[in-house]
XYZ file of C-alpha atoms in Angstrom:
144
model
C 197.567 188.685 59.516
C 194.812 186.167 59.798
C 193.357 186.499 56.288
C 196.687 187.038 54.023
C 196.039 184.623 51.753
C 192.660 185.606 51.119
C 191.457 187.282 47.847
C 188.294 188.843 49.716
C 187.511 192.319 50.346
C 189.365 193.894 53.373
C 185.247 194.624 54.975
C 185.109 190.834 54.566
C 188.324 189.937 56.006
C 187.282 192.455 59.025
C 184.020 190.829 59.755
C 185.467 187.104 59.500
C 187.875 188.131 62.138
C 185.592 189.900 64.270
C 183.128 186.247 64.036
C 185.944 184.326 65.224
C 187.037 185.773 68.237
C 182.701 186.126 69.207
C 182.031 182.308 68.523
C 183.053 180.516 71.811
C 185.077 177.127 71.006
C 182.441 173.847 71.149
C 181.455 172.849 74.359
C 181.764 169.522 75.046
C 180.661 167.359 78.151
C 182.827 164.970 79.259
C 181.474 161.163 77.863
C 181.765 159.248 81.222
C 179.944 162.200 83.187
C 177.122 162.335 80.016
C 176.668 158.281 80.253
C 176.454 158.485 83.752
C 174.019 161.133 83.739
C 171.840 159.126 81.157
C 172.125 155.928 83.570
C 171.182 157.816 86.223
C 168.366 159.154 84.152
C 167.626 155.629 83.183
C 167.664 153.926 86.875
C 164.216 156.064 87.520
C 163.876 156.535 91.381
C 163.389 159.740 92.377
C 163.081 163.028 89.914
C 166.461 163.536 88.726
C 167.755 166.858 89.608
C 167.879 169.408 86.890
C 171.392 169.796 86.238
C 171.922 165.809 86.063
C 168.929 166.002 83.488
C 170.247 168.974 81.637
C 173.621 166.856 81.062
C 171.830 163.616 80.193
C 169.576 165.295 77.674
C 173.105 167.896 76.350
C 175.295 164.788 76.302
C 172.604 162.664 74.182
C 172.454 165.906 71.603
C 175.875 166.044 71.457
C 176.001 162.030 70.593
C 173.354 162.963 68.292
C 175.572 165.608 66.505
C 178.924 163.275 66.533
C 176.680 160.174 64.970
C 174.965 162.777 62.140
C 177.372 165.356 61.530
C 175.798 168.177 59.187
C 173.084 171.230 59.517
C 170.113 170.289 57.972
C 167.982 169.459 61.109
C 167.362 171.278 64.521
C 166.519 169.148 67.265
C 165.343 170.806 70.236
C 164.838 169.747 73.252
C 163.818 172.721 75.577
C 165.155 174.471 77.783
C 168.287 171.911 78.096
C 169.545 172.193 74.717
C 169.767 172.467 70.563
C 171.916 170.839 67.756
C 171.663 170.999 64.369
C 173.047 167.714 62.815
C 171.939 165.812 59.567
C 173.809 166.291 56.042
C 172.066 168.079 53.679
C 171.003 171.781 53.324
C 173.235 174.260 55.583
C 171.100 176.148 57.822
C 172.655 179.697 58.664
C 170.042 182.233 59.480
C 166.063 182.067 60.518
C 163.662 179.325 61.157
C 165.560 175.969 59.913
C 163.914 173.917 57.111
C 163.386 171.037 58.767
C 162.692 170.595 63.134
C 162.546 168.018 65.421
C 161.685 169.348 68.849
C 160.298 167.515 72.337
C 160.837 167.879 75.667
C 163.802 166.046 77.386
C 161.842 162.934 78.672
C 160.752 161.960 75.433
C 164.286 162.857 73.993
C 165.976 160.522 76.612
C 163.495 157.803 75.674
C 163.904 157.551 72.046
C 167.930 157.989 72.453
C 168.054 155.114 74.573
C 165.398 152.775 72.729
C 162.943 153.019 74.733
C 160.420 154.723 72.750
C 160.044 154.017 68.913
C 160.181 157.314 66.886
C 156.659 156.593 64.966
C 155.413 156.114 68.638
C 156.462 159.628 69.839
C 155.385 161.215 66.717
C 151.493 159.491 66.797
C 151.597 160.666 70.706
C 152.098 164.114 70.437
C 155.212 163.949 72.040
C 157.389 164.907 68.949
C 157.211 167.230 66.664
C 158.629 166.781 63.281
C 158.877 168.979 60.255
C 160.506 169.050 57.480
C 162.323 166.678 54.861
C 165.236 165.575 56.458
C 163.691 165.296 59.984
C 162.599 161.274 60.392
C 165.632 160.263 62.684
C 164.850 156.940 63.852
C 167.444 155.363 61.500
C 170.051 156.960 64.134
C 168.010 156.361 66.947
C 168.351 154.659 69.452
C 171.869 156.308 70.379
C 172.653 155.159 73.394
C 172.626 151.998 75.628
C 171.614 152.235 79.028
């Protein structure tokens, strides 16, 4: 049994194993097919097919996550991807306290230093709220 050791109720022990076996292992893209979707990204050129960007942009979250392991932000980055990373306050359920979302341009800009944080926040391009969610001292990520 899964839960022997446990001292919880057996309702508990029921729903813990039921979670596991629901929640899919952590996807992970492969780093040399992520930084050469974010080079490709960077080299310009033509528009960069959507499943190239939607690896650039997941691979870059992902970086994100690895570099500021915790909860207490949600960066989003629609429709390509979400992460919540930052120590601090675990987010479990509902609207997270604090939420950094932009679209996947913007994302790929300030991961790769190419646009200062402050910048994308004075633009419009970013939108940050919340206590935890200034993340320029992790930014930029990546270099291109």
């Amino acid at each position: 049994m899964l839960f022997a050791s446990c001292r919880r109720p057996r309702s508990v022990r029921r729903t813990a194993m039921a979670y596991s076996r629901l929640v899919p292992a952590r996807r992970r893209i492969d780093p040399a097919a992520g930084a050469r979707a974010v080079r490709r990204w960077a080299a310009g050129g033509p528009a960069l097919e959507r499943r190239a960007l939607a690896t650039a942009v997941r691979f870059a979250l992902e970086e994100l996550t690895a570099c500021a392991p915790g909860r207490a932000v949600e960066v989003r980055v629609p429709p390509y991807g979400v992460t919540q990373a930052v120590s601090g306050a675990v987010h479990r359920r509902g609207t997270p306290p604090s939420v950094v979302e932009t679209d996947a341009d913007t994302w790929l800009r300030l991961v790769t230093g190419r646009l200062a944080w402050a910048d994308a926040v004075n633009d419009g391009a970013l939108h940050a709220s919340g206590e935890r969610c200034d993340l320029s001292a992790y930014l930029p990520l990546l270099r291109v």
